Amino acid sequence: MVLTPAHGAVMTPPVHFMPLQDDCETTKQQSKWVTLAHWVVGLIMAYVVFAVTVYFSPLVPPITTNVINPMWNVNPKVKGSGHSEMSVYTYFFFGMILPVFVAFLLVRFVTKGVPAPVPHVSHWLQRKPRFLYSLVSYGELLFLAVTVVGNIIIFYYFYIARVDAKSTYDKRMNVAAKTLGFSCVYNMVFLALPASRHCFWMEWLAIPYAHGIKYHRWLGIATVLAAILHMAFYVRDYYVKNDLEALLPCFNCDVGKEGKDHWINTFGWISFFCMFIMGVTSIAYVRRRYYNVFYVTHFLFVPATAFAIMHYGPIAIWLFAGVVLYIVNRMMSS
């Protein structure tokens, strides 16, 4: 058969014009890097939760003594040596802030929001077991387990390190009040993450936004409950000491001396009231019938966070990564 120019126009191009093998190799190479990035993100997520949860456990002091303190010329045997105030910030920088932002960049620029390549993980997380009457999913059970265990670990190690067999009842109640404050902060660390549509943790786990909001509500309940107990225990502590006046602001006192505790407590009150109002307006009845009220009052998270930091300064480093990521996610959603 003789090929005419017309036939030649529709002939299959020579192989050297279609480098399919090279394209496949490039795709495989890219796929390997994406898979590696997914595993790194997963490990980072587990590492961050672990690092925050064990902060008061016996695992951290050796790290502080042998790794962090030498970075700031701190000698535990010499009072006032080096910059000991930087130890906490350094721990959270390497334990949470830096890893979280690395994971964020990997999800945005390498995996590009694609869920983790774990077969059926999203489907399994959303399944509701029949033995629990299909009330909650496996993902929700896992989330509740991690939250409850994390709160128990934080409470136990902070409390047990500050009381002993000789501690009085009043001493134990005072330590419990402080411990509940850190339980509140622990829940606040993760509170903002599932509250936006572009939370990279939720995208990586393929958890829908509606489910993420449910986790946000549960963390909010835990935060407000811990704040209420923190407040109640401290009111009891000041009552026993016959010093309830210290819970009120002092306008005629030196803020750096006798007025310091007054204003620290006042800032705590303001932060608590903001949280409490947000909690009340988040009740299903209010949220569904008066959505605008719910929406507007949720902006109280700004003064709630600001006054919480003024109440206890190191809260800033605990919340830094979550707050920054929330702002970035909101910007991406708008």
XYZ file of C-alpha atoms in Angstrom:
334
model
C 0.000 0.000 0.000
C 1.386 3.344 -1.050
C 1.094 6.120 1.545
C 0.026 9.480 0.253
C 0.831 12.787 1.962
C -2.669 12.672 3.425
C -1.952 9.299 5.021
C 1.357 10.563 6.370
C -0.398 13.395 8.148
C -2.312 10.963 10.331
C 0.496 8.476 10.951
C 1.613 7.707 14.498
C 4.579 9.970 15.299
C 7.961 8.323 15.779
C 8.764 7.139 19.292
C 11.406 9.796 19.849
C 8.709 12.481 19.665
C 6.768 10.920 22.596
C 9.117 10.298 25.550
C 6.497 8.397 27.568
C 9.087 6.463 29.533
C 10.764 9.670 30.698
C 7.400 11.102 31.742
C 6.589 7.960 33.715
C 9.940 8.049 35.466
C 9.421 11.708 36.376
C 5.932 10.962 37.691
C 7.224 8.062 39.785
C 9.980 10.256 41.211
C 7.481 12.975 42.106
C 5.170 10.364 43.629
C 7.987 9.121 45.871
C 8.649 12.632 47.157
C 4.941 13.224 47.778
C 4.629 9.930 49.661
C 7.675 10.809 51.747
C 6.171 14.222 52.505
C 2.945 12.555 53.654
C 4.849 10.342 56.087
C 6.835 13.318 57.387
C 3.613 15.271 57.994
C 2.107 12.343 59.886
C 5.191 11.922 62.053
C 5.310 15.665 62.740
C 1.674 15.680 63.854
C 2.314 12.830 66.280
C 5.539 14.468 67.485
C 3.869 17.829 68.207
C 1.007 16.296 70.193
C 3.509 14.181 72.121
C 5.893 17.095 72.814
C 3.127 19.307 74.211
C 1.498 16.513 76.215
C 4.672 15.363 78.010
C 5.933 18.867 78.821
C 5.572 18.335 82.595
C 6.669 14.690 82.534
C 10.096 13.339 83.636
C 11.071 13.083 79.949
C 11.629 16.828 79.554
C 14.076 17.849 82.361
C 16.995 15.836 80.862
C 16.387 17.542 77.505
C 16.305 20.948 79.178
C 19.457 20.268 81.211
C 21.578 18.612 78.521
C 20.399 20.321 75.333
C 18.528 23.577 75.914
C 20.343 25.065 78.921
C 23.804 24.943 77.269
C 22.363 26.906 74.340
C 21.678 29.816 76.724
C 24.658 29.353 79.074
C 22.409 28.284 81.933
C 24.067 26.499 84.847
C 21.396 24.954 87.122
C 23.841 25.139 90.040
C 24.361 28.889 89.636
C 21.334 31.045 90.343
C 20.669 33.677 87.690
C 23.197 32.302 85.210
C 22.576 32.653 81.480
C 19.135 33.255 80.029
C 17.017 30.653 81.795
C 13.851 32.470 80.712
C 14.519 31.225 77.160
C 14.337 27.537 78.061
C 10.548 27.301 77.814
C 10.431 29.220 74.542
C 13.192 27.111 73.011
C 11.431 23.879 73.940
C 8.176 24.980 72.324
C 9.962 26.384 69.285
C 11.565 23.034 68.466
C 8.745 20.953 69.952
C 5.804 22.666 68.292
C 6.267 25.917 66.361
C 8.965 24.875 63.866
C 7.557 21.362 63.213
C 4.024 22.702 62.694
C 5.137 25.243 60.115
C 7.276 22.650 58.320
C 4.227 20.366 58.116
C 2.090 23.277 56.911
C 4.539 24.055 54.087
C 4.755 20.389 53.076
C 0.969 20.098 52.846
C 0.613 23.338 50.911
C 3.503 23.004 48.446
C 4.333 19.281 48.190
C 1.214 17.226 48.878
C -0.964 20.227 47.898
C -3.828 19.326 50.206
C -4.150 15.725 49.009
C -5.170 13.410 51.899
C -2.703 10.884 53.269
C -2.295 7.843 50.967
C -3.548 5.419 53.593
C -6.240 3.169 52.091
C -9.735 3.768 53.453
C -8.474 5.808 56.442
C -10.975 8.624 55.896
C -13.833 6.161 55.425
C -12.859 4.265 58.574
C -12.592 7.445 60.645
C -16.131 8.403 59.623
C -17.696 4.989 60.290
C -20.021 4.768 63.287
C -19.816 1.456 65.181
C -23.122 -0.245 65.876
C -22.144 -1.286 69.406
C -22.331 2.420 70.327
C -25.704 2.774 68.570
C -24.024 4.763 65.760
C -23.798 7.861 67.950
C -20.112 8.592 67.318
C -17.577 7.628 64.658
C -14.240 5.874 65.092
C -12.497 9.159 64.350
C -14.450 10.898 67.093
C -13.641 8.091 69.519
C -9.948 8.387 68.641
C -10.079 12.155 69.089
C -11.816 11.829 72.467
C -9.291 9.221 73.596
C -6.312 11.419 72.667
C -7.891 14.478 74.322
C -8.815 12.676 77.546
C -5.460 10.885 77.839
C -3.594 14.114 77.074
C -5.473 16.014 79.777
C -4.861 13.232 82.288
C -1.111 13.222 81.538
C -0.841 17.018 81.832
C -2.807 17.068 85.096
C -1.047 14.085 86.659
C 2.558 15.118 86.045
C 2.079 18.780 86.962
C 0.163 17.903 90.132
C 2.271 14.974 91.362
C 5.530 16.938 91.079
C 4.254 19.630 93.471
C 2.645 17.627 96.267
C 3.856 14.871 98.555
C 2.610 12.818 101.484
C 3.148 15.751 103.863
C 1.214 18.275 101.779
C -1.812 19.736 103.530
C -5.293 19.701 102.037
C -5.111 23.427 101.340
C -1.766 22.970 99.584
C -3.230 20.234 97.410
C -6.180 22.430 96.485
C -3.837 25.281 95.559
C -1.781 23.000 93.305
C -4.980 21.609 91.770
C -6.036 25.171 90.911
C -2.749 25.788 89.087
C -2.936 22.417 87.364
C -6.425 23.114 86.029
C -5.067 26.335 84.562
C -2.564 24.341 82.516
C -5.301 21.893 81.526
C -7.165 24.884 80.110
C -4.069 26.049 78.216
C -3.421 22.532 76.877
C -6.876 22.420 75.294
C -6.449 25.946 73.928
C -3.315 24.824 72.058
C -5.402 22.706 69.671
C -8.673 24.632 69.912
C -8.239 26.895 66.869
C -6.801 24.299 64.468
C -10.040 22.579 63.339
C -12.038 25.842 63.311
C -11.217 26.867 59.720
C -11.815 25.315 56.310
C -8.153 25.060 55.344
C -6.746 23.384 58.453
C -3.901 21.291 57.026
C -4.287 18.613 59.716
C -7.914 18.097 58.723
C -7.011 18.043 55.017
C -4.227 15.523 55.597
C -6.594 13.227 57.490
C -9.388 13.866 54.935
C -11.712 15.015 57.719
C -14.582 17.191 56.410
C -14.977 20.712 57.761
C -18.270 19.812 59.480
C -16.517 17.086 61.459
C -13.639 19.420 62.300
C -16.088 21.925 63.778
C -17.425 19.163 66.018
C -13.899 18.587 67.356
C -13.573 22.352 67.866
C -16.773 22.374 69.944
C -15.575 19.494 72.110
C -12.239 21.183 72.730
C -14.121 24.379 73.535
C -16.209 22.567 76.145
C -13.065 21.088 77.707
C -11.397 24.525 77.724
C -14.324 26.333 79.364
C -14.859 23.532 81.892
C -11.173 23.612 82.899
C -11.346 27.420 83.159
C -14.418 27.236 85.425
C -12.729 24.727 87.732
C -9.487 26.745 87.685
C -11.438 29.826 88.757
C -13.495 27.996 91.404
C -10.459 26.367 93.012
C -8.616 29.685 93.175
C -11.616 31.483 94.692
C -11.676 28.792 97.348
C -7.910 29.190 97.872
C -8.140 32.960 98.370
C -11.172 32.513 100.627
C -9.233 30.152 102.903
C -6.410 32.697 103.040
C -8.965 35.429 103.838
C -7.679 37.380 100.858
C -10.630 37.558 98.444
C -9.818 41.215 97.858
C -6.786 40.070 95.821
C -9.213 38.807 93.174
C -10.319 42.378 92.418
C -8.452 45.149 90.570
C -6.525 47.673 92.641
C -6.383 51.170 91.120
C -4.368 52.810 93.900
C -1.625 50.186 94.120
C 1.815 49.939 92.582
C 1.296 47.503 89.703
C 4.839 46.186 90.068
C 4.460 45.418 93.773
C 1.306 44.994 95.877
C -0.983 45.500 92.877
C 0.636 42.815 90.732
C -1.470 39.875 91.927
C -4.623 42.007 91.793
C -4.167 42.751 88.103
C -2.954 39.267 87.189
C -6.187 37.925 88.654
C -8.250 40.659 86.980
C -6.842 39.787 83.567
C -7.713 36.165 84.283
C -11.294 37.147 85.138
C -11.674 39.103 81.898
C -10.318 36.209 79.833
C -12.622 33.781 81.640
C -15.743 35.897 81.090
C -14.942 36.141 77.375
C -14.574 32.349 77.192
C -17.748 31.813 79.201
C -19.801 34.074 76.916
C -18.467 32.238 73.866
C -19.338 28.935 75.511
C -22.907 29.961 76.377
C -23.620 31.372 72.915
C -22.262 28.166 71.357
C -25.085 26.089 72.839
C -27.008 24.438 70.004
C -30.236 26.357 70.735
C -28.518 29.756 70.587
C -26.316 28.817 67.651
C -29.242 27.692 65.496
C -31.809 30.347 66.396
C -29.496 33.328 66.915
C -26.581 32.595 64.637
C -25.535 36.253 64.367
C -25.186 36.430 68.157
C -23.092 33.276 68.121
C -20.961 34.602 65.252
C -20.315 38.051 66.733
C -19.560 36.836 70.259
C -16.974 34.418 68.889
C -14.764 37.402 68.125
C -14.279 37.530 71.885
C -11.564 34.946 71.303
C -9.274 37.909 70.591
C -9.576 39.565 74.048
C -9.844 36.118 75.657
C -6.444 35.172 74.238
C -4.876 38.583 74.890
C -5.955 38.732 78.538
C -5.010 35.076 79.070
C -1.472 36.008 78.002
C -1.528 39.024 80.324
C -2.717 36.671 83.081
C 0.187 34.270 82.458
C 2.838 35.349 79.935
C 4.169 31.938 78.760
C 0.711 31.143 77.365
C 1.846 33.136 74.315
C 4.384 30.512 73.290
C 1.899 27.677 73.898
C -0.666 29.287 71.589
C 1.636 30.901 69.026
C 1.556 28.192 66.346
C -2.190 27.610 66.605
C -3.073 31.304 66.442
C -0.793 32.022 63.472
C -2.076 29.001 61.547
C -5.666 29.998 62.281
C -5.039 33.492 60.882
C -3.380 32.052 57.757
C -6.231 29.561 57.265
C -8.814 32.329 57.614
C -6.962 34.406 55.029
C -7.003 31.441 52.644
C -10.733 30.943 53.242
C -11.643 34.564 52.486
